[in-house]
Short mmCIF file of N, CA and C in Angstrom, two decimals:
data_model
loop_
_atom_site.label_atom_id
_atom_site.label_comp_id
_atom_site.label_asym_id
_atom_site.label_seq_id
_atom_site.Cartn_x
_atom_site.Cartn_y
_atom_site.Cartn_z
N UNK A 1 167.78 -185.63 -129.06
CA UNK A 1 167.62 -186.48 -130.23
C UNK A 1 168.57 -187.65 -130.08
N UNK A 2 168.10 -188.76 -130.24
CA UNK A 2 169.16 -190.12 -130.26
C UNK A 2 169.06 -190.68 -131.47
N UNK A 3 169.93 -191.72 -131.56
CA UNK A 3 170.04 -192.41 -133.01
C UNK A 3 168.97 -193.15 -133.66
N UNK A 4 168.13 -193.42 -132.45
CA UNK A 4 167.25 -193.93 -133.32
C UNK A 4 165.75 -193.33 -133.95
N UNK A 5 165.91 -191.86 -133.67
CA UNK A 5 164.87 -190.69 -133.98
C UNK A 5 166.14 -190.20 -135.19
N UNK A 6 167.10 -190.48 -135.83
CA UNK A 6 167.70 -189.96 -137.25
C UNK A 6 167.82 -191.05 -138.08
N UNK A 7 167.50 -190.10 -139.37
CA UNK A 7 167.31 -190.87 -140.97
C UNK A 7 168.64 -190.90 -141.06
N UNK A 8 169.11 -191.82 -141.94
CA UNK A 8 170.07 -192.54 -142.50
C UNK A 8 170.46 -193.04 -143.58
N UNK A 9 171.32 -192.30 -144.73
CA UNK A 9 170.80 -192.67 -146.06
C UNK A 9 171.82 -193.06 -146.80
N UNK A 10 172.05 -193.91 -147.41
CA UNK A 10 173.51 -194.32 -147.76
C UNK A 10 173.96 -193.60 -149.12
N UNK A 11 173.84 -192.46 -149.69
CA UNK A 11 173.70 -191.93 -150.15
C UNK A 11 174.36 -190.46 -150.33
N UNK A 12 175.07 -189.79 -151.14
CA UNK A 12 175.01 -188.54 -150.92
C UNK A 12 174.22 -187.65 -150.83
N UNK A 13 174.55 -186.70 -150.22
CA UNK A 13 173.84 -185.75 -149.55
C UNK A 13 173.33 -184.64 -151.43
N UNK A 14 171.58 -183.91 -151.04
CA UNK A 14 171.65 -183.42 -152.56
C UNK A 14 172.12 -183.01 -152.92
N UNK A 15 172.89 -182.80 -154.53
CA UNK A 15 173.87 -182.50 -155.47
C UNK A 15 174.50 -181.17 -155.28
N UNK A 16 173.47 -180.05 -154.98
CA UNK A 16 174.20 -178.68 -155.09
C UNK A 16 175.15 -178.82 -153.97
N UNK A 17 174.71 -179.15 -152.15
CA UNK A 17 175.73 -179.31 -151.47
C UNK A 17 176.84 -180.39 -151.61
N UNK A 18 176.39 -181.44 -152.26
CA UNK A 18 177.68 -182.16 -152.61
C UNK A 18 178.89 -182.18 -153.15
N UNK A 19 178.36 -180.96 -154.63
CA UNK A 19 179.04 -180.63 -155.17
C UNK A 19 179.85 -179.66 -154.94
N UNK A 20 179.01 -178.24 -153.64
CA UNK A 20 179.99 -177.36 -153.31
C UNK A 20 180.97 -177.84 -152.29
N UNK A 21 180.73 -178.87 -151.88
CA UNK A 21 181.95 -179.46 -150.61
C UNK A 21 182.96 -179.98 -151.05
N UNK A 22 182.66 -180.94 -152.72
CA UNK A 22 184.20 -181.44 -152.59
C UNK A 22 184.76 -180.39 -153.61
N UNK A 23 184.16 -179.48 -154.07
CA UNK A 23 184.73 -177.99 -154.57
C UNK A 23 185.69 -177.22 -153.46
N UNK A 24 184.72 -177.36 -152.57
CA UNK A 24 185.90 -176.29 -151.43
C UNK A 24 186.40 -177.19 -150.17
N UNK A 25 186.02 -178.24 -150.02
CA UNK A 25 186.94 -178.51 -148.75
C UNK A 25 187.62 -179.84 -149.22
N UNK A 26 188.79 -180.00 -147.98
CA UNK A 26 189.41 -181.43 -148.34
C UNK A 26 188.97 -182.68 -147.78
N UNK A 27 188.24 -183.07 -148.57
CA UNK A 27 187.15 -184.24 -147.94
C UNK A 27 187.59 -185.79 -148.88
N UNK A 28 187.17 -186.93 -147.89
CA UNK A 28 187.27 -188.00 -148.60
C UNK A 28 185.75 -188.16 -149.23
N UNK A 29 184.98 -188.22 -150.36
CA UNK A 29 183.63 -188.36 -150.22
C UNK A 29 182.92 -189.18 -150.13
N UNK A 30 183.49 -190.67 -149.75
CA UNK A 30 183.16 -191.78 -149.26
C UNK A 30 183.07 -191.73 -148.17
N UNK A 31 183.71 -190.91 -147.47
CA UNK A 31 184.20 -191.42 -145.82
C UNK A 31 183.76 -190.13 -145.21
N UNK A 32 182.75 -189.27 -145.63
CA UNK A 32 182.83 -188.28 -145.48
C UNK A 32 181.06 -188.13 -145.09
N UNK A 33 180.61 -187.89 -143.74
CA UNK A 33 179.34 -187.51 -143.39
C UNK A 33 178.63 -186.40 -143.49
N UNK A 34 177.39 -186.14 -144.21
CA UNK A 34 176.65 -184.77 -143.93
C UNK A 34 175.35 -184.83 -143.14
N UNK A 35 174.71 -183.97 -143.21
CA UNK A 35 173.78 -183.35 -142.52
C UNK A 35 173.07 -182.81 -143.51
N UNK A 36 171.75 -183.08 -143.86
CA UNK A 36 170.56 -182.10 -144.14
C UNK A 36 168.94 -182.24 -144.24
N UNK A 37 168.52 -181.31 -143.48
CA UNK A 37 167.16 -181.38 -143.12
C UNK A 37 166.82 -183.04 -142.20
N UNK A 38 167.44 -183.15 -141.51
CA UNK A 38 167.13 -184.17 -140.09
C UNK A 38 167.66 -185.74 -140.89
N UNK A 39 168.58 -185.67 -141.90
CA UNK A 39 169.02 -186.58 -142.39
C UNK A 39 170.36 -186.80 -142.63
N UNK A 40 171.21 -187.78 -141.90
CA UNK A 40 172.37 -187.86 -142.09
C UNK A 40 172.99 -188.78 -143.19
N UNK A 41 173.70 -188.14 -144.69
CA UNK A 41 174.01 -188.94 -145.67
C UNK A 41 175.65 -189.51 -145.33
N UNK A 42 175.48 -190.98 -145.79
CA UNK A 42 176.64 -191.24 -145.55
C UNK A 42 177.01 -192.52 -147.14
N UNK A 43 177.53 -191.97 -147.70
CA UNK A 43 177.87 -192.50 -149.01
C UNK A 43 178.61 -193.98 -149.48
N UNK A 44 179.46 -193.86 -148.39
CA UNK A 44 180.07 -194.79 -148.53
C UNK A 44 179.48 -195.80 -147.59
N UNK A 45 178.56 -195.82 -146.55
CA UNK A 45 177.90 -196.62 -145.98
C UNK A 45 178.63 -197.69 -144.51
N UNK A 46 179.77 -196.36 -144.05
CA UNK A 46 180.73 -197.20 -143.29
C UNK A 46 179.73 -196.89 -141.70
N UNK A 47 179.92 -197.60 -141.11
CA UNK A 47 179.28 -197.47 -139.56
C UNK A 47 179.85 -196.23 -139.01
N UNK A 48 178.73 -195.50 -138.42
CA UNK A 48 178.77 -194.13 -137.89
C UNK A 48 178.89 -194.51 -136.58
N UNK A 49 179.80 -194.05 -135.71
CA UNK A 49 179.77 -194.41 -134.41
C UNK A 49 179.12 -193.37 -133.53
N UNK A 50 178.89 -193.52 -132.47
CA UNK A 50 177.98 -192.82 -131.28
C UNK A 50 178.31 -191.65 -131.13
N UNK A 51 179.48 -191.59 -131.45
CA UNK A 51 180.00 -189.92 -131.18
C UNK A 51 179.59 -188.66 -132.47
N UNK A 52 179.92 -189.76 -133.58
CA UNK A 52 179.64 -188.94 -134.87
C UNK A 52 178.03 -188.63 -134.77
N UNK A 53 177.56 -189.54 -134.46
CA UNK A 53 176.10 -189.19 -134.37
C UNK A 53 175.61 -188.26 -133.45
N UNK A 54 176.36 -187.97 -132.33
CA UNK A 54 176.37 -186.97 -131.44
C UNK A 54 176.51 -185.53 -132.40
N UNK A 55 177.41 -185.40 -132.86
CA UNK A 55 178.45 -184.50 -133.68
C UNK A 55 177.25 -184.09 -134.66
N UNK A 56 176.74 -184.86 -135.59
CA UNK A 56 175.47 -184.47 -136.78
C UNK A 56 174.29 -184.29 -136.09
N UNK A 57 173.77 -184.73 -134.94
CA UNK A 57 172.88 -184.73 -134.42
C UNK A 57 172.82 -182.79 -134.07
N UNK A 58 173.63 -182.36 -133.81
CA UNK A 58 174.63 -181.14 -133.46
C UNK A 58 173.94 -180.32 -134.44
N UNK A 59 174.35 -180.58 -135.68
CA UNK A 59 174.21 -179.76 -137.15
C UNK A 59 172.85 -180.08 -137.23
N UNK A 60 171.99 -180.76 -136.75
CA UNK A 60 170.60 -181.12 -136.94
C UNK A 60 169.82 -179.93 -136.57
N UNK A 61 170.11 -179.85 -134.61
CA UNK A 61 169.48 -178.86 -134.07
C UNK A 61 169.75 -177.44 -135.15
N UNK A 62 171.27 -176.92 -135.03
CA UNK A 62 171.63 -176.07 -135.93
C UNK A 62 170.95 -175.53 -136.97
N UNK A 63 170.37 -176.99 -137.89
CA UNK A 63 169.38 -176.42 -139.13
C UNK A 63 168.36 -175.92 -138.74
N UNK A 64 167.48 -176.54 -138.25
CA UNK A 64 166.72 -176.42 -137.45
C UNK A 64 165.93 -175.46 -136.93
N UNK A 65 167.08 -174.90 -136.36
CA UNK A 65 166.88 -173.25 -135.84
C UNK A 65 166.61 -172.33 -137.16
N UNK A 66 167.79 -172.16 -138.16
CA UNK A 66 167.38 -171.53 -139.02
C UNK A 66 166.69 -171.64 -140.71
N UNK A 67 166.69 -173.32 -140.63
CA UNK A 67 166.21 -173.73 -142.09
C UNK A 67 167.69 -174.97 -142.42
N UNK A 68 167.59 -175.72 -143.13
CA UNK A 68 168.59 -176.14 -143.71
C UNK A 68 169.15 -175.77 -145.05
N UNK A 69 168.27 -175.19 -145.78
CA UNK A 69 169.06 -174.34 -147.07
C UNK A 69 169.81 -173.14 -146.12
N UNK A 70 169.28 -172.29 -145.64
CA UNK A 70 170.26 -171.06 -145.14
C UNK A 70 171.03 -171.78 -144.08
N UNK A 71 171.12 -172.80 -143.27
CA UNK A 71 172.32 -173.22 -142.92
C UNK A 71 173.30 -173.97 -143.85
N UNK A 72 172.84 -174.37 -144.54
CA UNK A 72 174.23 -174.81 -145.69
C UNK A 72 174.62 -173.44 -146.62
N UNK A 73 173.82 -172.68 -146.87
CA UNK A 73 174.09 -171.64 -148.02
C UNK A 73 174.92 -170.70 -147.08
N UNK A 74 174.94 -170.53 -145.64
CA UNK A 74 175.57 -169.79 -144.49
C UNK A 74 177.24 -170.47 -144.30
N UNK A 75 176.93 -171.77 -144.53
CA UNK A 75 178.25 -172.78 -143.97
C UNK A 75 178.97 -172.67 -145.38
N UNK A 76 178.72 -172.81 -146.33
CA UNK A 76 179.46 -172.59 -147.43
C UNK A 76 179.99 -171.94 -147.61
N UNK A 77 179.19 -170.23 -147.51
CA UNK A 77 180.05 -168.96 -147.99
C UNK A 77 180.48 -168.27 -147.20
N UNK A 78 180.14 -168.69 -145.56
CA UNK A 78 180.29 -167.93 -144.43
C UNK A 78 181.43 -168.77 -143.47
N UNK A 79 182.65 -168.17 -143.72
CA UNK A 79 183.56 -168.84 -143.06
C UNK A 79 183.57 -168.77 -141.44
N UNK A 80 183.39 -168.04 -141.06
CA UNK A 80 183.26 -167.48 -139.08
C UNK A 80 181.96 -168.62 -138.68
N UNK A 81 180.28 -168.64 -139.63
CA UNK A 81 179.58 -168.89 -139.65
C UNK A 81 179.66 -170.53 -139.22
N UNK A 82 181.00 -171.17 -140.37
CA UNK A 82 181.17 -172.77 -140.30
C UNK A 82 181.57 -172.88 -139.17
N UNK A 83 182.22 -172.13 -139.05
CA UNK A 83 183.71 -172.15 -138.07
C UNK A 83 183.09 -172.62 -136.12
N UNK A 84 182.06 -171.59 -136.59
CA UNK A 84 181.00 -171.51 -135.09
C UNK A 84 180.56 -173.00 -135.29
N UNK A 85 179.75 -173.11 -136.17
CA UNK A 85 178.65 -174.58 -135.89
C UNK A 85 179.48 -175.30 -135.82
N UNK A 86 180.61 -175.43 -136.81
CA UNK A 86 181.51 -177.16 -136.64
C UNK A 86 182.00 -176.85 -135.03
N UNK A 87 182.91 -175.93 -134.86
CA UNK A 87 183.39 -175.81 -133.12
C UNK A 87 182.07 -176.53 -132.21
N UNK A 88 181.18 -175.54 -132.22
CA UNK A 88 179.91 -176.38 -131.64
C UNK A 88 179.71 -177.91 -131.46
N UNK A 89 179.81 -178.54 -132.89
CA UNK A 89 179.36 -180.02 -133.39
C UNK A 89 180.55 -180.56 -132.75
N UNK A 90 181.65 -179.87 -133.08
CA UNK A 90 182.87 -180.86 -132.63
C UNK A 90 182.75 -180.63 -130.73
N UNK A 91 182.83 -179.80 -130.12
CA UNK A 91 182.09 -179.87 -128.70
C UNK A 91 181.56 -180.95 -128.30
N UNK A 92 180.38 -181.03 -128.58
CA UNK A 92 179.57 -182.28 -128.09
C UNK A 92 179.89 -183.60 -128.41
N UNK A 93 180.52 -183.82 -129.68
CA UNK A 93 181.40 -184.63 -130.13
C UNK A 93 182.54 -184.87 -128.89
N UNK A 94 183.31 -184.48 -128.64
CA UNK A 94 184.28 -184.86 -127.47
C UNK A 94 183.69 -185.21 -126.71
N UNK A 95 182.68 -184.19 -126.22
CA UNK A 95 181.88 -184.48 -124.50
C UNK A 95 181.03 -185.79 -124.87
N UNK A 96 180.88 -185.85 -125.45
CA UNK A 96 179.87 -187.55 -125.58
C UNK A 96 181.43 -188.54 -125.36
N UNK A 97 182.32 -188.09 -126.19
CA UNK A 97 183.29 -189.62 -126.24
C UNK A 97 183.66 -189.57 -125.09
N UNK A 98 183.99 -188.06 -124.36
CA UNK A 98 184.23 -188.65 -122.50
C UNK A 98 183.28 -189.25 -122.16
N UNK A 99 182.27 -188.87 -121.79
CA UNK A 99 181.27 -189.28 -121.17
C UNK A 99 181.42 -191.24 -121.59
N UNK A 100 182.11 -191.39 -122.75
CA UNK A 100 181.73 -192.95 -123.00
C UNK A 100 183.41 -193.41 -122.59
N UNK A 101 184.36 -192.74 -122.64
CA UNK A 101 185.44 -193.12 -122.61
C UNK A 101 186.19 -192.13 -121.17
N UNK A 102 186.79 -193.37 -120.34
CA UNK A 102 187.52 -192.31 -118.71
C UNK A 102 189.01 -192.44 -119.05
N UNK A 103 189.47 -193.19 -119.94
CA UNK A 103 191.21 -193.03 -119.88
C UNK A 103 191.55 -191.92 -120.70
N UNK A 104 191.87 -191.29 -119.50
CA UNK A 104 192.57 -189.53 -120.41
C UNK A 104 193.69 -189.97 -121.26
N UNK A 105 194.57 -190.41 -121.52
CA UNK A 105 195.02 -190.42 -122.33
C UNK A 105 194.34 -190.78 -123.85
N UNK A 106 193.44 -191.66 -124.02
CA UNK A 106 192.67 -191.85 -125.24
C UNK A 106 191.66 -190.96 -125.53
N UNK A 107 191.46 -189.74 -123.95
CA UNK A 107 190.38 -188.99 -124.26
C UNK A 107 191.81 -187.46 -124.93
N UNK A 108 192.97 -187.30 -124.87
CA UNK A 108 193.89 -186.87 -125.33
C UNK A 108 193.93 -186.90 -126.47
N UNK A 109 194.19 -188.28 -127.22
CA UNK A 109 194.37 -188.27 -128.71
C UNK A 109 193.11 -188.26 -129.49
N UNK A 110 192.32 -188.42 -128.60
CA UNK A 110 190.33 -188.28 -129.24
C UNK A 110 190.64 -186.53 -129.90
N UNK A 111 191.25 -185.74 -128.84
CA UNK A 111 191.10 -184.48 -128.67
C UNK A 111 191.82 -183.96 -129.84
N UNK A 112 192.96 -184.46 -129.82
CA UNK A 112 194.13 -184.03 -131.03
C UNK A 112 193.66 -184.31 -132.81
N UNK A 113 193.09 -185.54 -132.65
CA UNK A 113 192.41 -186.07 -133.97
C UNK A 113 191.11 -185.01 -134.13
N UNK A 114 190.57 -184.66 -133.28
CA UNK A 114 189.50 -183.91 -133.80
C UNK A 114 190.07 -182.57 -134.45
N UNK A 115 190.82 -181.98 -133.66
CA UNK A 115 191.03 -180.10 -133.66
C UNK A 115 191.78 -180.78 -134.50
N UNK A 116 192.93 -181.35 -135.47
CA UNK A 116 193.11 -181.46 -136.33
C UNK A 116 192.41 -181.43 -137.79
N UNK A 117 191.11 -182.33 -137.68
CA UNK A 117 189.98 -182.76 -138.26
C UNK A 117 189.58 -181.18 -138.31
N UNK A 118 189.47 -180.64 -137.60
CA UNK A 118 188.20 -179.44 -137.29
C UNK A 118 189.47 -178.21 -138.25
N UNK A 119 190.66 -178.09 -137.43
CA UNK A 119 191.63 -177.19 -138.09
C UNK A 119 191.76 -177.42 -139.73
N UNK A 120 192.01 -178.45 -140.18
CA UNK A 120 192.32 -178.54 -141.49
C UNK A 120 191.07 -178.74 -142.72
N UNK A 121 190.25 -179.47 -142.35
CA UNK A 121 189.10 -179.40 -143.28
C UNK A 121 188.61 -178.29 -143.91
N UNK A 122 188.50 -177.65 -142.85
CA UNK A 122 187.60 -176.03 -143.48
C UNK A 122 189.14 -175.40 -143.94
N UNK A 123 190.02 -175.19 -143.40
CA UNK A 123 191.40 -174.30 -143.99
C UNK A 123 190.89 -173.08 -142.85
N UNK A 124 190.97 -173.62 -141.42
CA UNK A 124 190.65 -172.76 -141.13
C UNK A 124 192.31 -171.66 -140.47
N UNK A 125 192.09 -170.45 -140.19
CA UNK A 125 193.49 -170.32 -139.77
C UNK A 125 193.98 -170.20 -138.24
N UNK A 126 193.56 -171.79 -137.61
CA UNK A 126 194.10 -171.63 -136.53
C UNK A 126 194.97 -172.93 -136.03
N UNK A 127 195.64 -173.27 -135.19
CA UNK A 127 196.45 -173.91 -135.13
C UNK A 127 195.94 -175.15 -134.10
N UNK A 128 196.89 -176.57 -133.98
CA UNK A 128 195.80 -177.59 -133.46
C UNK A 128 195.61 -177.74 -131.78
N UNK A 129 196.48 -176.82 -131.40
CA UNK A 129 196.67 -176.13 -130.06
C UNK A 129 195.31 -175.48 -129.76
N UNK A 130 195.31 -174.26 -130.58
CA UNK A 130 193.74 -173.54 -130.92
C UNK A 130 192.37 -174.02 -130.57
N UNK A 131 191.88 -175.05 -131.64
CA UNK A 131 191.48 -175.73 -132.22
C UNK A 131 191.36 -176.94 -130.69
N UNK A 132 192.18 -177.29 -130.25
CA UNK A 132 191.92 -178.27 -129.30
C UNK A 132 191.24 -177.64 -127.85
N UNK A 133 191.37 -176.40 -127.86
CA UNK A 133 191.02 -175.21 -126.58
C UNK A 133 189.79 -175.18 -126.89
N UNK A 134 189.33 -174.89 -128.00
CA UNK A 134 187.61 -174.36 -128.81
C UNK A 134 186.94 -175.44 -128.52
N UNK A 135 187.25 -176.94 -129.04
CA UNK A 135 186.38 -177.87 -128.65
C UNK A 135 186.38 -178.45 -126.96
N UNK A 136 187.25 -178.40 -126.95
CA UNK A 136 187.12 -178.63 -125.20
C UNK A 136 186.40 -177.66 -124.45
N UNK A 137 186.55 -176.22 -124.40
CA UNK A 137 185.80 -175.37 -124.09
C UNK A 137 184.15 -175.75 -124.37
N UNK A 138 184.28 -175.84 -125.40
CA UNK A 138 182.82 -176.47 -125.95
C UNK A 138 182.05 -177.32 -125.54
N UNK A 139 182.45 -178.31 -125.16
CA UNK A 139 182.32 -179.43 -124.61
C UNK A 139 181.59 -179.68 -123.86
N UNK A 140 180.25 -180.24 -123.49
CA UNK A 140 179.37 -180.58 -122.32
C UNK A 140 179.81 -181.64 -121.91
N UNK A 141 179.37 -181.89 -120.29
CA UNK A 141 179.97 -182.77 -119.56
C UNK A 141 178.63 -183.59 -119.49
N UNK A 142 179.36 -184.78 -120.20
CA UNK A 142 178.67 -186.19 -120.11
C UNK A 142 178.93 -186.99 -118.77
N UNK A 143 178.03 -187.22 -118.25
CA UNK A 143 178.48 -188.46 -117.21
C UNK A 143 178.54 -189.48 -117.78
#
C-alpha cells in the first residue's frame, strides 16, 4: 500500500475511539494520528511524513486482517494486544526511515525518539533500551 492508495481526513477519527484515547493515553489530539478502516485521521491537519505513513499504513494491514472495530476494541482493552501491533507499526516505521536515511547517527536518534514514543504513550512497562531492541528487531530492511 503507498500513499497515494490512503484516505486522508483532516478530521478526528469516530467519536467512541476518540474519545477512548484521550481517556487512556497521553496524546496531543491535534498532533496526534489514527487509523480506521483504511483511513488515516489527522485533526490537526499537520503534514504526515513518509515514515508515519509507513507506520499507519502498518495498522491498516492490521485491521484488515481482523476487522477494524475488533482491532480498536482489542487495542484499547488489550494491553499485550497494543503492545504487539504498535511494536509492529513502529518496526516498519524505522525500516522505511533507514531505508530513506544512511547517517547512523540520525538513524540513532530516529531510534531513541521512537521507543520513547512507543514506551511512554501506551504506559507501557518497559524501558527505552527495551523498547529500542523491539523496534529494531522489527524492522524490515529497506534498501
Amino acid at each position: 500500500m503507498n500513499a497515494g492508495e490512503i484516505k486522508v481526513a483532516h478530521t478526528p477519527p469516530p467519536d467512541w475511539i476518540y474519545g477512548a484515547c484521550l481517556q487512556r493515553f497521553k496524546i496531543d489530539p491535534l498532533h496526534t494520528v489514527w487509523t480506521y478502516d483504511g483511513v488515516i485521521y489527522n485533526p490537526g491537519g499537520d503534514r504526515i511524513s513518509d515514515h508515519v505513513i509507513a507506520h499507519e499504513a502498518t495498522h491498516i494491514r492490521q485491521q484488515n486482517e481482523i476487522g477494524a472495530d475488533e482491532w480498536w476494541n482489542r487495542a484499547l482493552t488489550d494491553d499485550t494486544f497494543r503492545a504487539e501491533q504498535e511494536a509492529q507499526a513502529y518496526g516498519v516505521q524505522y525500516g522505511f526511515y533507514c531505508g530513506q536515511e544512511k547517517n547512523r547517527d540520525k538513524r540513532a536518534r530516529f531510534l531513541f525518539q521512537l521507543a520513547g514514543s512507543y514506551a511512554s504513550m501506551y504506559g507501557l512497562p518497559i524501558s527505552i533500551a527495551e523498547a529500542q531492541a523491539t523496534i529494531k528487531d522489527l524492522a524490515p530492511k529497506f534498501a
